[in-house]
Amino acid sequence: MKVEFDEDTCIGMFQCVAEWDAFEKDKSKGKAILADSEAVEDGVFVRDVPDDAELDAKFAARSCPVDAITIYDDDGEQVIP
């Protein structure tokens, strides 16, 4: 499973931070950041989701009010949102 985070879409509600510890607050930008991720394009970051964190990652994606977080299964199919 992979998670994709669009930092430009993020509005800094930080609900994802409460759901999964891979998301952290960046108070200087007023946005969340996805720890241990790599930039795949300007403002878009991707990382693998550990097996034991899949539920937390899904909750983080579902909690985002602007759908800045996308979850993909192991086959690359989008599952959330």
Phi, psi and omega in degrees: 000143178234153174239138177240132182237123178262099184297327180293329179282332182303136179248008173075034175280339176062023176293328178296326180298323179288336185267327184214129184288358174285342175263137181229157177278134170245090186295333180293327178265342184072031182220163173278160172230151178259109183295150176056034179251167176236145179285128177257340171199176184300114177083002180242127185236145184226146171205160174286150176256122177298149182306322183280359181243007184300317180295318178298319180296318179296318178297319179299316180295318181291333182279345183289120183288346182241013178054045177279352183242127179238136178250134177240139177282182184293343177268001181086006179278135179289128178247332177217138345285000000 
